[in-house]
Amino acid sequence: MGHSRDEKTRSHERIVAAATGLMMEGGTEAPSVADIMSSAGLTHGGFYKHFASRDELVAAAVASAMDASNEATREALEGAGDPLAAFVEWYASPAHRDDLRSGCAVAALGTDAGRGDPGLQELFQDQVERYAGLLERLLGEPGAPADRRAALAALSTLVGALYVSRAVGDEAFSAEILASARESVLSRRS
Amino acid sequence: MGHSRDEKTRSHERIVAAATGLMMEGGTEAPSVADIMSSAGLTHGGFYKHFASRDELVAAAVASAMDASNEATREALEGAGDPLAAFVEWYASPAHRDDLRSGCAVAALGTDAGRGDPGLQELFQDQVERYAGLLERLLGEPGAPADRRAALAALSTLVGALYVSRAVGDEAFSAEILASARESVLSRRS
DNA sequence: ATTATCTATAGATCTATAGATAATGC
DNA sequence: ATTATCTATAGATCTATAGATAATGC
């Protein structure tokens, strides 16, 4: 039974990390407070010394999922000779489709955001703008003017392909959906 | 208190219709059996004379949502001089974004399918194939060979745009996402 | 006689709180 | 003295069932 402030901070971080993983997989409503605390190695009664309510944890977990998405994007781009190809091949890959926990939070939790409170929708909007800005830079030639409309359409293609690929049962069909999105976005370089 | 066989059939249909509407809005897990029965004008105790379990109703409601999606598609195409434009302008419209109940079941319930049992995923796969076949026909020139890859990418663009447009809070940004998807798909005619 | 629907409830589960325990930190 | 965590539980809600009621249909 740890009690120091350091240990409380570590517990807090474990709770958020556990919630983020479980919610990326099952949605923000799926895991109970007891599930989350158990996944963090704690009992459920202690939860309310860390958060005023379950909803407060949802907000923290979604924000943490956005951070993880940005980190995954950074890793995908790191050292790539062709950053657009690197991003697209990471995003619309079978590996990303099968790895909900550390993948894109927009694709995993968008439905929850649409149903959720305006605070969640703001977090989503920021993340969508971030992806759109990245695609604007990656799609355009260094000299050419940025094409926001093309970047938004490419983002819809990638998010939609990941989303649909996760909803269909057949692996081959699912892989073809991802491949078609990769081809389509890569063919739209200006 | 109605008891005839005809009346039971009508009750059954009202239960499925109520479940379909509530699940399109909140996901397959959101409405309780009592919510659904109340929305159908019945009390919850009678439910199990119609379905063996709540899961059995989920399957019926998702199938019914697919039927409604097909009917909405048919209506959007009816009498259109430019069927591709008619489909795209219906699908990626603010009106469709704001009307979850009678809209595309793939965009509304895809996340649930990804988490759900293989039976649901088969229903989704069939519906995705149906949309892809339609887009193959609409995108190609009458003489040209069908381009399945292009059709799948266009479908991802449309589904993704509707999905993302529902997750962001700002109406103007949401509308721009839809407009970019319409433009992008319409510019890809062969 | 059968059965569609109703009221009532059993048993499970969920959020949040209360009070005990054991460590930290003034 | 304070507090992070634990055990226990109150109150709400959910799925599913039991038994009563009132209509259908042989």
Coordinates of N, CA, C and O in Angstrom, one line a residue, chain A residues 120-186:
Chain A
L120 N -15.1 16.8 -25.6 CA -14.5 15.8 -26.4 C -14.4 16.2 -27.8 O -13.4 15.9 -28.5
Q121 N -15.4 16.8 -28.4 CA -15.4 17.2 -29.8 C -14.3 18.2 -30.1 O -13.8 18.2 -31.2
E122 N -14.0 19.1 -29.1 CA -12.9 20.0 -29.3 C -11.6 19.3 -29.4 O -10.8 19.6 -30.3
L123 N -11.4 18.3 -28.5 CA -10.1 17.5 -28.6 C -10.0 16.9 -30.0 O -9.0 16.8 -30.6
F124 N -11.2 16.4 -30.5 CA -11.1 15.7 -31.8 C -10.8 16.7 -32.9 O -10.1 16.4 -33.8
Q125 N -11.5 17.9 -32.8 CA -11.3 18.9 -33.8 C -9.8 19.3 -33.9 O -9.2 19.3 -35.0
D126 N -9.2 19.5 -32.7 CA -7.7 19.8 -32.7 C -6.9 18.7 -33.4 O -6.0 19.0 -34.2
Q127 N -7.2 17.5 -33.1 CA -6.5 16.4 -33.7 C -6.7 16.3 -35.2 O -5.7 16.1 -35.9
V128 N -7.9 16.5 -35.6 CA -8.2 16.5 -37.1 C -7.4 17.6 -37.8 O -6.8 17.4 -38.8
E129 N -7.4 18.8 -37.2 CA -6.7 19.9 -37.8 C -5.2 19.6 -37.9 O -4.5 19.9 -38.8
R130 N -4.7 18.9 -36.8 CA -3.3 18.6 -36.8 C -2.9 17.6 -38.0 O -2.0 17.8 -38.7
Y131 N -3.8 16.6 -38.1 CA -3.5 15.6 -39.2 C -3.7 16.4 -40.6 O -2.9 16.1 -41.5
A132 N -4.7 17.2 -40.7 CA -4.9 17.9 -42.0 C -3.7 18.8 -42.3 O -3.3 18.9 -43.5
G133 N -3.2 19.5 -41.3 CA -2.0 20.3 -41.5 C -0.8 19.5 -42.0 O -0.1 19.9 -42.9
L134 N -0.6 18.4 -41.3 CA 0.5 17.5 -41.7 C 0.3 17.0 -43.2 O 1.2 17.1 -44.0
L135 N -0.9 16.6 -43.6 CA -1.1 16.1 -44.9 C -1.0 17.3 -45.9 O -0.5 17.0 -47.1
E136 N -1.4 18.5 -45.6 CA -1.1 19.6 -46.4 C 0.3 19.8 -46.8 O 0.7 19.9 -48.0
R137 N 1.2 19.7 -45.8 CA 2.6 19.8 -46.0 C 3.1 18.6 -46.8 O 4.0 18.8 -47.7
L138 N 2.7 17.4 -46.5 CA 3.2 16.2 -47.1 C 2.8 16.1 -48.6 O 3.5 15.5 -49.4
L139 N 1.5 16.5 -48.9 CA 1.0 16.3 -50.2 C 1.6 17.3 -51.2 O 1.7 17.0 -52.4
G140 N 1.9 18.6 -50.8 CA 2.3 19.6 -51.7 C 3.8 19.5 -52.0 O 4.6 19.1 -51.2
E141 N 4.1 20.0 -53.2 CA 5.5 20.2 -53.5 C 6.1 21.3 -52.6 O 5.3 22.2 -52.3
P142 N 7.4 21.3 -52.3 CA 7.9 22.4 -51.5 C 7.5 23.8 -52.0 O 7.2 24.6 -51.1
G143 N 7.5 24.1 -53.3 CA 7.2 25.4 -53.7 C 5.7 25.7 -53.9 O 5.2 26.8 -53.7
A144 N 4.9 24.6 -54.1 CA 3.5 24.8 -54.5 C 2.7 25.3 -53.3 O 3.0 25.1 -52.1
P145 N 1.6 26.0 -53.5 CA 0.7 26.5 -52.5 C 0.0 25.3 -51.8 O -0.3 24.3 -52.5
A146 N -0.2 25.4 -50.5 CA -0.9 24.3 -49.8 C -2.3 24.1 -50.3 O -3.0 25.1 -50.5
D147 N -2.8 22.9 -50.4 CA -4.1 22.6 -50.9 C -4.9 22.0 -49.7 O -4.8 20.8 -49.5
R148 N -5.6 22.8 -48.9 CA -6.3 22.3 -47.7 C -7.4 21.3 -48.1 O -7.6 20.4 -47.4
R149 N -8.1 21.6 -49.1 CA -9.2 20.7 -49.6 C -8.7 19.3 -49.9 O -9.3 18.3 -49.5
A150 N -7.6 19.3 -50.6 CA -7.0 18.0 -51.0 C -6.5 17.3 -49.7 O -6.7 16.0 -49.6
A151 N -6.0 18.0 -48.8 CA -5.5 17.4 -47.5 C -6.7 16.8 -46.7 O -6.6 15.7 -46.2
L152 N -7.8 17.6 -46.6 CA -8.9 17.1 -45.9 C -9.5 15.8 -46.5 O -9.9 14.9 -45.9
A153 N -9.6 15.8 -47.9 CA -10.1 14.6 -48.6 C -9.2 13.4 -48.3 O -9.7 12.3 -48.1
A154 N -7.9 13.7 -48.4 CA -6.9 12.5 -48.1 C -7.1 12.0 -46.7 O -7.1 10.8 -46.5
L155 N -7.3 12.9 -45.8 CA -7.5 12.5 -44.4 C -8.8 11.6 -44.3 O -8.8 10.6 -43.6
S156 N -9.9 12.1 -44.9 CA -11.1 11.3 -44.9 C -10.9 9.9 -45.5 O -11.4 8.9 -45.0
T157 N -10.1 9.9 -46.6 CA -9.8 8.6 -47.2 C -9.1 7.6 -46.2 O -9.4 6.5 -46.1
L158 N -8.1 8.2 -45.6 CA -7.3 7.3 -44.7 C -8.1 6.9 -43.4 O -8.1 5.7 -43.1
V159 N -8.8 7.8 -42.8 CA -9.6 7.5 -41.6 C -10.7 6.5 -42.0 O -10.9 5.5 -41.3
G160 N -11.3 6.8 -43.1 CA -12.4 6.0 -43.6 C -12.0 4.5 -43.9 O -12.6 3.6 -43.5
A161 N -10.8 4.4 -44.5 CA -10.3 3.1 -44.8 C -10.0 2.3 -43.6 O -10.3 1.1 -43.5
L162 N -9.3 2.9 -42.6 CA -9.0 2.2 -41.3 C -10.3 1.8 -40.6 O -10.4 0.7 -40.2
Y163 N -11.2 2.7 -40.6 CA -12.5 2.5 -39.9 C -13.3 1.3 -40.6 O -13.7 0.4 -39.9
V164 N -13.4 1.4 -41.9 CA -14.1 0.3 -42.6 C -13.4 -1.0 -42.6 O -14.0 -2.1 -42.4
S165 N -12.1 -1.0 -42.6 CA -11.3 -2.2 -42.6 C -11.4 -2.9 -41.3 O -11.3 -4.2 -41.2
R166 N -11.7 -2.2 -40.2 CA -11.9 -2.8 -38.9 C -13.3 -3.4 -38.8 O -13.6 -4.2 -37.9
A167 N -14.3 -3.0 -39.6 CA -15.7 -3.4 -39.5 C -16.0 -4.6 -40.3 O -17.0 -5.3 -40.0
V168 N -15.2 -4.9 -41.3 CA -15.5 -6.1 -42.1 C -14.7 -7.3 -41.6 O -13.6 -7.2 -41.1
G169 N -15.3 -8.5 -41.8 CA -14.7 -9.7 -41.2 C -13.6 -10.2 -42.0 O -12.6 -10.7 -41.4
D170 N -13.7 -10.2 -43.3 CA -12.7 -10.9 -44.1 C -11.4 -10.2 -44.2 O -11.3 -9.0 -44.6
E171 N -10.3 -10.9 -43.9 CA -9.0 -10.2 -43.8 C -8.6 -9.7 -45.2 O -8.0 -8.7 -45.4
A172 N -8.8 -10.6 -46.3 CA -8.3 -10.2 -47.6 C -9.0 -8.9 -48.1 O -8.4 -8.0 -48.6
F173 N -10.4 -8.9 -47.9 CA -11.1 -7.7 -48.3 C -10.7 -6.5 -47.5 O -10.5 -5.4 -48.0
S174 N -10.5 -6.7 -46.2 CA -10.0 -5.6 -45.3 C -8.7 -5.1 -45.8 O -8.5 -3.8 -45.9
A175 N -7.8 -5.9 -46.2 CA -6.5 -5.5 -46.7 C -6.6 -4.8 -48.0 O -5.8 -3.8 -48.2
E176 N -7.5 -5.2 -48.8 CA -7.7 -4.5 -50.1 C -8.2 -3.1 -49.9 O -7.9 -2.2 -50.6
I177 N -9.1 -2.9 -48.9 CA -9.6 -1.6 -48.6 C -8.5 -0.6 -48.2 O -8.3 0.5 -48.7
L178 N -7.6 -1.2 -47.4 CA -6.4 -0.4 -46.9 C -5.5 -0.1 -48.1 O -5.0 1.1 -48.3
A179 N -5.2 -1.1 -49.0 CA -4.3 -0.9 -50.1 C -4.9 0.2 -51.1 O -4.2 1.0 -51.6
S180 N -6.2 0.1 -51.3 CA -6.8 1.1 -52.2 C -6.7 2.5 -51.7 O -6.4 3.4 -52.4
A181 N -6.8 2.7 -50.4 CA -6.6 4.0 -49.8 C -5.2 4.5 -49.9 O -4.9 5.7 -50.2
R182 N -4.2 3.6 -49.7 CA -2.8 4.0 -49.8 C -2.5 4.5 -51.2 O -2.0 5.5 -51.4
E183 N -2.9 3.6 -52.2 CA -2.7 4.0 -53.6 C -3.3 5.3 -53.9 O -2.7 6.2 -54.6
S184 N -4.6 5.5 -53.5 CA -5.3 6.7 -53.9 C -4.7 7.9 -53.3 O -4.5 8.9 -54.0
V185 N -4.3 7.9 -52.0 CA -3.7 9.1 -51.5 C -2.3 9.4 -52.1 O -2.0 10.5 -52.4
L186 N -1.5 8.3 -52.3 CA -0.2 8.5 -52.9 C -0.2 9.1 -54.3 O 0.7 9.8 -54.8

